[in-house]
Coordinates of C-alpha atoms in Angstrom, one line a residue:
Chain A
M1 CA -14.0 38.6 -6.3
A2 CA -11.9 37.5 -3.4
A3 CA -13.5 34.1 -3.4
Y4 CA -12.8 33.7 -7.1
S5 CA -9.2 34.7 -6.5
N6 CA -8.9 32.1 -3.8
T7 CA -10.4 29.4 -5.9
A8 CA -8.0 30.3 -8.7
R9 CA -5.0 30.2 -6.4
V10 CA -6.1 26.8 -5.0
A11 CA -6.6 25.4 -8.5
G12 CA -3.3 26.8 -9.6
T13 CA -1.4 25.3 -6.7
A14 CA -3.2 22.0 -7.1
F15 CA -2.3 21.9 -10.8
F16 CA 1.3 22.6 -10.0
L17 CA 1.4 19.9 -7.3
F18 CA -0.3 17.4 -9.6
C19 CA 2.3 18.0 -12.3
L20 CA 5.0 17.7 -9.6
S21 CA 3.5 14.3 -8.6
L22 CA 3.7 13.2 -12.3
L23 CA 7.3 14.2 -12.4
L24 CA 8.0 12.4 -9.1
I25 CA 6.4 9.2 -10.4
S26 CA 8.4 9.3 -13.6
Y27 CA 11.6 10.0 -11.8
S28 CA 11.1 7.3 -9.1
A29 CA 10.2 4.8 -11.8
R30 CA 13.6 5.4 -13.5
N31 CA 15.5 5.6 -10.3
P32 CA 14.0 3.1 -7.9
G33 CA 16.5 4.0 -5.2
V34 CA 15.1 7.5 -4.7
A35 CA 11.8 6.2 -3.2
G36 CA 13.9 3.9 -1.1
I37 CA 15.9 6.7 0.5
G38 CA 12.8 8.5 1.7
S39 CA 11.3 5.2 2.8
A40 CA 14.5 4.4 4.8
V41 CA 14.3 7.7 6.7
F42 CA 10.5 7.3 7.3
S43 CA 11.0 3.7 8.5
E44 CA 13.8 4.8 10.8
V45 CA 11.3 7.2 12.4
T46 CA 8.2 4.9 12.5
G47 CA 10.1 1.6 12.9
P48 CA 10.3 1.8 16.8
V49 CA 6.6 2.6 17.0
Q50 CA 5.8 -0.3 14.6
L51 CA 8.0 -2.6 16.6
V52 CA 6.2 -1.7 19.9
S53 CA 2.7 -1.9 18.4
H54 CA 3.5 -5.2 16.7
S55 CA 5.0 -6.8 19.8
L56 CA 2.0 -5.6 21.9
Y57 CA -0.4 -7.2 19.4
R58 CA 1.7 -10.4 19.4
S59 CA 1.6 -10.5 23.2
V60 CA -2.1 -10.1 23.4
S61 CA -2.9 -12.5 20.6
S62 CA -0.5 -15.2 22.0
L63 CA -2.1 -14.8 25.5
W64 CA -5.5 -15.3 23.9
S65 CA -4.4 -18.3 21.8
D66 CA -2.7 -19.9 24.8
Y67 CA -6.0 -19.6 26.7
I68 CA -8.0 -21.1 23.8
G69 CA -5.3 -23.7 23.3
L70 CA -5.7 -24.9 26.9
L71 CA -9.4 -25.5 26.3
D72 CA -8.9 -28.1 23.6
A73 CA -5.5 -29.3 24.7
K74 CA -6.6 -32.9 25.5
Q75 CA -8.2 -33.5 22.1
R76 CA -5.2 -31.9 20.3
A77 CA -2.8 -34.2 22.3
R78 CA -4.6 -37.2 20.9
D79 CA -4.6 -35.8 17.4
L80 CA -0.9 -34.9 17.6
S81 CA 0.0 -38.3 18.8
A82 CA -1.6 -39.9 15.8
R83 CA 0.1 -37.3 13.5
L84 CA 3.5 -38.0 15.2
S85 CA 3.3 -41.7 14.1
A86 CA 2.5 -40.7 10.6
L87 CA 5.3 -38.1 10.5
E88 CA 7.9 -40.5 11.9
A89 CA 7.2 -42.8 9.0
E90 CA 7.4 -39.9 6.6
N91 CA 10.6 -38.7 8.3
S92 CA 12.4 -41.9 7.7
R93 CA 11.4 -41.9 4.1
L94 CA 12.6 -38.2 3.7
L95 CA 16.0 -39.1 5.4
E96 CA 16.5 -41.7 2.8
L97 CA 15.7 -39.2 0.1
E98 CA 18.0 -36.7 1.7
N99 CA 20.9 -39.2 1.6
E100 CA 20.2 -39.9 -2.0
N101 CA 20.0 -36.2 -2.8
A102 CA 23.4 -35.6 -1.1
R103 CA 25.0 -38.4 -3.1
L104 CA 23.6 -36.9 -6.4
R105 CA 24.8 -33.4 -5.4
G106 CA 28.2 -34.8 -4.8
I107 CA 28.2 -36.5 -8.2
L108 CA 26.9 -33.4 -10.0
K109 CA 29.1 -31.0 -7.9
V110 CA 26.1 -28.8 -7.5
T111 CA 26.7 -25.8 -5.2
Q112 CA 25.3 -26.5 -1.8
E113 CA 22.3 -24.3 -0.9
S114 CA 23.9 -23.7 2.5
A115 CA 26.4 -21.5 0.9
L116 CA 23.8 -18.8 0.8
G117 CA 23.9 -16.5 3.8
G118 CA 20.6 -15.4 5.3
V119 CA 19.2 -13.2 8.0
V120 CA 16.0 -14.2 9.8
A121 CA 13.6 -11.3 10.3
E122 CA 10.1 -10.8 11.7
I123 CA 7.3 -9.0 9.8
I124 CA 6.4 -5.9 11.8
G125 CA 4.1 -4.1 9.3
Y126 CA 2.4 -4.0 6.0
D127 CA 1.9 -1.4 3.3
P128 CA -0.6 1.1 4.6
S129 CA -2.5 1.3 1.3
N130 CA -4.4 -1.6 0.0
W131 CA -2.9 -1.3 -3.4
I132 CA 0.7 -2.2 -3.0
K133 CA 1.6 -5.6 -1.5
A134 CA 4.7 -4.9 0.7
I135 CA 5.9 -5.8 4.1
T136 CA 8.1 -4.2 6.7
I137 CA 10.6 -6.4 8.5
N138 CA 12.6 -5.8 11.7
K139 CA 16.1 -6.1 10.2
G140 CA 18.0 -3.6 8.1
E141 CA 21.3 -2.4 6.9
N142 CA 23.0 -3.2 10.2
E143 CA 22.4 -6.9 9.5
G144 CA 23.7 -6.6 5.9
I145 CA 20.3 -6.2 4.2
R146 CA 20.4 -4.2 1.0
P147 CA 17.8 -3.3 -1.7
G148 CA 17.4 -6.0 -4.3
M149 CA 18.0 -9.0 -1.9
P150 CA 15.6 -11.9 -2.1
V151 CA 13.2 -12.7 0.7
L152 CA 12.1 -16.3 1.4
E153 CA 10.0 -18.3 3.8
G154 CA 11.0 -21.9 4.0
D155 CA 11.8 -22.8 0.4
G156 CA 9.1 -20.5 -0.9
V157 CA 9.7 -17.1 -2.5
V158 CA 8.2 -14.1 -0.6
G159 CA 9.6 -11.1 -2.5
Q160 CA 12.4 -8.7 -2.8
I161 CA 13.8 -5.9 -0.6
V162 CA 13.0 -2.5 -2.0
S163 CA 14.4 -0.3 0.7
A164 CA 16.5 -0.7 3.8
S165 CA 17.2 1.6 6.7
R166 CA 19.5 0.8 9.6
H167 CA 17.0 -1.2 11.6
V168 CA 14.1 -2.0 9.3
S169 CA 13.5 -2.9 5.7
Q170 CA 10.6 -3.1 3.2
A171 CA 10.1 -5.9 0.8
L172 CA 7.8 -6.0 -2.2
L173 CA 5.8 -9.3 -2.3
I174 CA 5.7 -11.4 -5.4
I175 CA 1.9 -11.0 -5.4
D176 CA 2.3 -7.3 -6.1
P177 CA 1.4 -6.5 -9.8
G178 CA 4.7 -4.6 -10.0
S179 CA 7.0 -7.6 -9.1
G180 CA 8.7 -10.0 -11.5
V181 CA 10.7 -13.2 -11.0
D182 CA 12.3 -15.2 -13.8
A183 CA 10.8 -18.7 -13.5
L184 CA 10.8 -22.3 -14.8
V185 CA 8.3 -25.1 -14.8
Q186 CA 10.1 -27.7 -12.7
S187 CA 9.0 -30.7 -14.7
T188 CA 9.2 -29.4 -18.3
R189 CA 11.8 -26.5 -17.9
S190 CA 9.5 -24.1 -19.8
R191 CA 10.4 -20.5 -19.0
G192 CA 8.4 -17.5 -18.1
V193 CA 8.2 -14.5 -15.7
V194 CA 6.1 -14.7 -12.6
G195 CA 4.4 -11.5 -11.6
G196 CA 1.8 -10.6 -9.0
A197 CA -2.0 -10.6 -9.7
G198 CA -3.1 -9.1 -6.4
D199 CA -5.7 -11.2 -4.6
K200 CA -5.6 -13.8 -7.4
G201 CA -2.1 -14.8 -6.4
C202 CA 0.5 -14.8 -9.2
E203 CA 0.5 -15.0 -13.0
M204 CA 3.2 -16.6 -15.1
R205 CA 3.7 -14.6 -18.2
Y206 CA 5.4 -15.3 -21.5
V207 CA 4.8 -19.0 -21.5
L208 CA 4.6 -20.2 -25.1
R209 CA 1.3 -21.7 -26.2
E210 CA 3.0 -24.9 -27.3
D211 CA 4.8 -25.4 -24.0
E212 CA 3.4 -28.4 -21.9
L213 CA 2.0 -27.1 -18.7
N214 CA -0.7 -28.6 -16.4
I215 CA -2.5 -27.7 -13.2
G216 CA -0.5 -28.8 -10.2
D217 CA 2.9 -28.2 -11.9
R218 CA 5.6 -26.7 -9.6
I219 CA 7.0 -23.3 -10.7
V220 CA 10.5 -22.6 -9.4
T221 CA 13.0 -19.7 -9.8
S222 CA 15.3 -20.0 -12.8
G223 CA 18.2 -18.1 -11.2
L224 CA 18.7 -16.2 -14.4
D225 CA 17.5 -12.8 -13.0
G226 CA 20.6 -12.8 -10.8
I227 CA 18.5 -12.0 -7.8
F228 CA 16.8 -15.3 -6.7
P229 CA 18.9 -18.5 -6.3
K230 CA 17.9 -21.2 -8.7
G231 CA 15.2 -23.8 -7.7
L232 CA 13.2 -22.0 -5.1
L233 CA 9.5 -22.8 -5.1
I234 CA 7.4 -19.9 -6.3
G235 CA 4.0 -21.6 -6.5
I236 CA 1.8 -24.3 -8.0
V237 CA -0.1 -23.9 -11.2
S238 CA -3.8 -23.4 -10.4
D239 CA -5.3 -22.5 -13.7
V240 CA -4.2 -22.5 -17.4
D241 CA -6.0 -20.7 -20.1
K242 CA -5.3 -22.6 -23.3
K243 CA -8.1 -20.9 -25.3
S244 CA -6.7 -17.4 -25.3
A245 CA -5.4 -16.2 -28.6
G246 CA -1.8 -15.0 -29.1
L247 CA 1.7 -16.3 -28.6
F248 CA 1.5 -17.0 -24.9
K249 CA -0.7 -18.9 -22.5
E250 CA -2.3 -17.4 -19.4
V251 CA -1.1 -19.3 -16.4
W252 CA -2.2 -18.6 -12.8
L253 CA -0.3 -19.7 -9.8
K254 CA -1.2 -20.4 -6.1
P255 CA 1.9 -19.0 -4.3
A256 CA 3.9 -21.4 -2.2
V257 CA 3.8 -18.9 0.7
D258 CA 0.5 -18.1 2.5
F259 CA 1.1 -14.3 2.7
N260 CA -1.7 -13.9 5.3
K261 CA 0.0 -16.3 7.8
V262 CA 3.7 -15.7 7.3
E263 CA 5.4 -14.2 10.3
K264 CA 9.1 -14.8 9.8
V265 CA 11.1 -14.6 6.7
V266 CA 14.7 -15.1 5.6
V267 CA 16.6 -12.5 3.6
I268 CA 19.3 -14.0 1.5
T269 CA 22.3 -11.6 2.0
T270 CA 24.6 -13.5 -0.4
R271 CA 24.0 -13.1 -4.1
P272 CA 23.6 -16.3 -6.1
V273 CA 26.8 -15.6 -8.0
E274 CA 28.8 -15.0 -4.8
A275 CA 27.4 -18.2 -3.3
G276 CA 28.5 -20.0 -6.5
E277 CA 32.0 -18.6 -6.1
K278 CA 32.2 -19.9 -2.5
Chain B
M1 CA -8.1 28.7 8.2
L2 CA -5.5 26.6 10.0
S3 CA -2.6 28.1 11.9
W4 CA 0.9 27.1 10.9
R5 CA 1.1 25.0 14.1
A6 CA -2.1 23.2 13.1
A7 CA -0.8 22.7 9.6
F8 CA 2.4 21.1 11.0
L9 CA 0.2 19.0 13.4
T10 CA -1.8 17.8 10.4
L11 CA 1.4 16.4 8.8
L12 CA 2.4 14.8 12.1
L13 CA -1.0 13.2 12.4
G14 CA -0.3 11.5 9.0
I15 CA 2.4 9.4 10.7
P16 CA 0.2 7.6 13.3
A17 CA -2.5 7.3 10.5
V18 CA 0.1 5.4 8.3
I19 CA 1.2 3.2 11.2
L20 CA -2.4 2.5 12.2
Q21 CA -3.4 1.6 8.6
G22 CA -0.2 -0.4 7.8
S23 CA 1.1 -2.0 10.9
V24 CA -1.6 -2.3 13.6
L25 CA -4.8 -3.0 11.6
K26 CA -3.1 -5.2 9.0
S27 CA -1.5 -7.3 11.7
V28 CA -4.8 -7.9 13.3
F29 CA -6.9 -8.4 10.1
P30 CA -4.4 -9.5 7.4
D31 CA -7.1 -10.8 5.0
W32 CA -9.1 -7.6 5.0
P33 CA -8.6 -4.2 3.5
T34 CA -8.0 -1.5 6.1
P35 CA -9.7 1.9 6.4
G36 CA -7.9 4.9 5.0
F37 CA -7.4 7.5 7.8
L38 CA -5.3 9.7 5.6
I39 CA -8.1 10.2 3.2
S40 CA -10.3 11.4 6.1
I41 CA -7.6 14.0 6.8
V42 CA -7.6 15.1 3.2
A43 CA -11.4 15.3 3.2
F44 CA -11.2 17.4 6.3
L45 CA -8.7 19.8 4.6
S46 CA -10.9 20.1 1.6
F47 CA -13.6 21.6 3.8
Y48 CA -11.7 23.6 6.4
E49 CA -8.6 24.7 4.6
V50 CA -9.7 25.7 1.1
T51 CA -6.4 27.5 0.4
P52 CA -3.2 26.8 -1.4
L53 CA -1.8 25.6 2.0
G54 CA -4.6 22.9 2.1
A55 CA -3.5 21.7 -1.4
V56 CA 0.1 21.5 -0.2
L57 CA -0.9 19.6 2.9
A58 CA -2.9 17.1 0.9
F59 CA 0.1 16.6 -1.4
L60 CA 2.4 16.1 1.6
L61 CA 0.1 13.6 3.2
G62 CA 0.0 11.6 0.0
L63 CA 3.8 11.8 -0.2
E64 CA 3.9 10.4 3.4
L65 CA 1.9 7.4 2.1
D66 CA 4.2 7.1 -0.9
I67 CA 7.3 7.3 1.1
S68 CA 6.1 4.7 3.6
T69 CA 5.6 2.3 0.7
G70 CA 9.1 2.9 -0.7
V71 CA 8.2 1.8 -4.3
F72 CA 7.0 4.9 -6.2
L73 CA 7.0 8.6 -5.2
G74 CA 4.0 10.6 -6.3
P75 CA 1.0 8.5 -7.0
W76 CA -0.8 9.0 -3.7
A77 CA 0.4 12.6 -3.6
G78 CA -1.3 13.2 -7.0
A79 CA -4.4 11.3 -6.1
Y80 CA -4.9 13.3 -2.8
V81 CA -4.4 16.6 -4.6
V82 CA -7.1 15.8 -7.1
T83 CA -9.4 14.6 -4.3
F84 CA -8.7 17.9 -2.4
V85 CA -9.5 20.0 -5.4
V86 CA -12.8 18.2 -6.3
F87 CA -14.1 18.4 -2.7
S88 CA -12.8 21.9 -2.0
S89 CA -14.9 23.1 -4.9
L90 CA -17.9 21.6 -3.3
S91 CA -17.1 22.8 0.2
Q92 CA -19.4 25.9 -0.1
R93 CA -22.4 23.6 -0.8
I94 CA -22.0 20.8 1.7
F95 CA -22.5 20.7 5.5
V96 CA -19.7 18.5 6.7
E97 CA -20.6 18.7 10.4
S98 CA -23.3 16.1 9.9
G99 CA -22.1 12.6 10.6
L100 CA -23.9 11.1 7.6
S101 CA -22.6 13.7 5.1
A102 CA -19.0 13.2 6.5
M103 CA -19.5 9.5 5.8
V104 CA -20.7 10.1 2.3
I105 CA -17.9 12.6 1.6
V106 CA -15.1 10.2 2.9
F107 CA -16.7 7.3 1.0
I108 CA -16.6 9.2 -2.3
S109 CA -13.1 10.7 -1.5
S110 CA -11.7 7.2 -0.9
L111 CA -13.1 5.9 -4.2
L112 CA -11.9 8.9 -6.1
S113 CA -8.4 8.8 -4.7
N114 CA -8.1 5.1 -5.4
L115 CA -9.3 5.7 -9.0
V116 CA -6.8 8.4 -9.6
F117 CA -4.0 6.3 -8.0
V118 CA -4.9 3.3 -10.3
L119 CA -4.9 5.7 -13.3
L120 CA -1.5 7.2 -12.4
M121 CA 0.0 3.7 -11.9
L122 CA -1.5 2.3 -15.1
E123 CA 1.8 2.7 -16.9
F124 CA 3.6 0.5 -14.4
K125 CA 1.0 -1.9 -13.0
S126 CA -2.3 -3.4 -14.1
Y127 CA -4.8 -4.1 -11.4
G128 CA -7.5 -6.8 -11.9
W129 CA -11.2 -6.0 -11.7
E130 CA -11.4 -7.8 -8.3
M131 CA -9.6 -4.7 -6.9
I132 CA -12.9 -2.9 -7.3
W133 CA -14.2 -4.8 -4.2
T134 CA -11.1 -3.9 -2.3
A135 CA -11.6 -0.2 -3.2
L136 CA -15.3 -0.4 -2.2
F137 CA -14.6 -2.1 1.0
E138 CA -11.8 0.3 1.9
A139 CA -14.1 3.2 1.1
L140 CA -16.9 1.7 3.3
L141 CA -14.6 1.2 6.2
S142 CA -13.1 4.7 5.9
A143 CA -16.6 6.1 5.8
L144 CA -17.6 4.2 9.0
F145 CA -14.7 5.8 10.9
A146 CA -15.1 9.2 9.2
P147 CA -17.5 11.0 11.8
L148 CA -15.1 10.0 14.6
V149 CA -11.9 11.0 12.7
L150 CA -13.4 14.3 11.5
K151 CA -14.6 15.2 15.0
L152 CA -11.2 14.4 16.4
L153 CA -9.5 16.6 13.7
R154 CA -11.9 19.5 14.4
V155 CA -11.0 19.3 18.1
L156 CA -7.2 19.0 17.5
L157 CA -6.8 21.4 14.6
L158 CA -9.5 24.1 14.7
R159 CA -9.6 27.0 17.2
R160 CA -12.6 27.0 19.5
D161 CA -14.4 29.8 17.6
Q162 CA -13.9 27.9 14.2
R163 CA -15.4 24.6 15.3
G164 CA -19.1 25.5 14.9
N165 CA -18.5 27.9 12.0
S166 CA -17.3 26.1 9.0
R167 CA -17.5 27.5 5.5
S168 CA -20.2 25.1 4.7
K169 CA -23.5 26.6 4.0
M170 CA -25.9 24.1 2.4
V171 CA -27.1 20.9 4.1
I172 CA -27.2 17.8 1.9
A173 CA -27.9 15.3 4.6

């Protein structure tokens, strides 16, 4: 009888807690900031430990890579010398293009990209579950980072800040199925929304069937979502399913950023609109 | 039954587990899924703390994982509560001290919690079929570490007289 009573109490408590979790999911979906508050407090507690463990790992791995690097330094020096010659030639061509670009920008009075303020941050952690693609970075509110700010690497889109504490922040990557970026096909200006497809990279949704789109096309941010500045590279089209029925095509992208290798990112702290005003 | 001190320690252990899963292992092996240490703690609770407190601890451990992510509150908490209930109902029939049975239990717990998580998130995210491999691999890794984690938890959380005297009666492995 006592065992039955205990089982009933456990089942009752579990049922109540499960209902509570459903309520929490529903509430945090409507108010994304709520999850961010808890996360900020948690990050503030775990941040220093994450920083220490990350720097410890970096020190050990760089020591190891330095040692390995010495072993084939001679061969690499020869290879690098050959690459240097090729890059010098390419550099002079790019300088020419840059000059031309600056002239065109002057003519079109396009806002200079440098008007956007950014904070460079290092990745110190990843989401502990394997189901949400998110990173933790070592900069937070003290450096002006706020939820909703875009995160970039080079000129490639990494994701968006979802929560920020004083010293660390978390960003949802564009490869997470829950993310979304308003995008354009650079060559044809067809529009769509890029969302994550997990390990398959990204998917561009809502591209009309009649829109011209080919493998290798560059997909850039449209700037219409008011979060990401216009013209940032999201990825390259890797597959287009033209056979599928319906209004839209299925378009798959290879992200511009290699998320397994990225170490440092830039958080854009000036909103595109503010940058335009400057 | 766990003391209040042990219950609090269980929650505290969730923090290094989250850091180990999210920061340390993913920095070293960015391409690979990482083992779930939290699910091993939930599996431990479902055998050694078959009380309402056990359910609350499973819920709070899941909430720790949700909070560390910062996107949604609740999905992992719900998934861990379901896992706790399923395995606590089996706790009278399984001998968890055996390393092999600990591995099997954590393997199934991990798959079950991932399945419940995906079902709870279905409204907001659609995961591709390739995530089955991620779930299987994660479950396998969690199972590999399970005997060690469960032994550690027994030493840290149970009193000396409780360690060799779990509620488990029947041997399945």
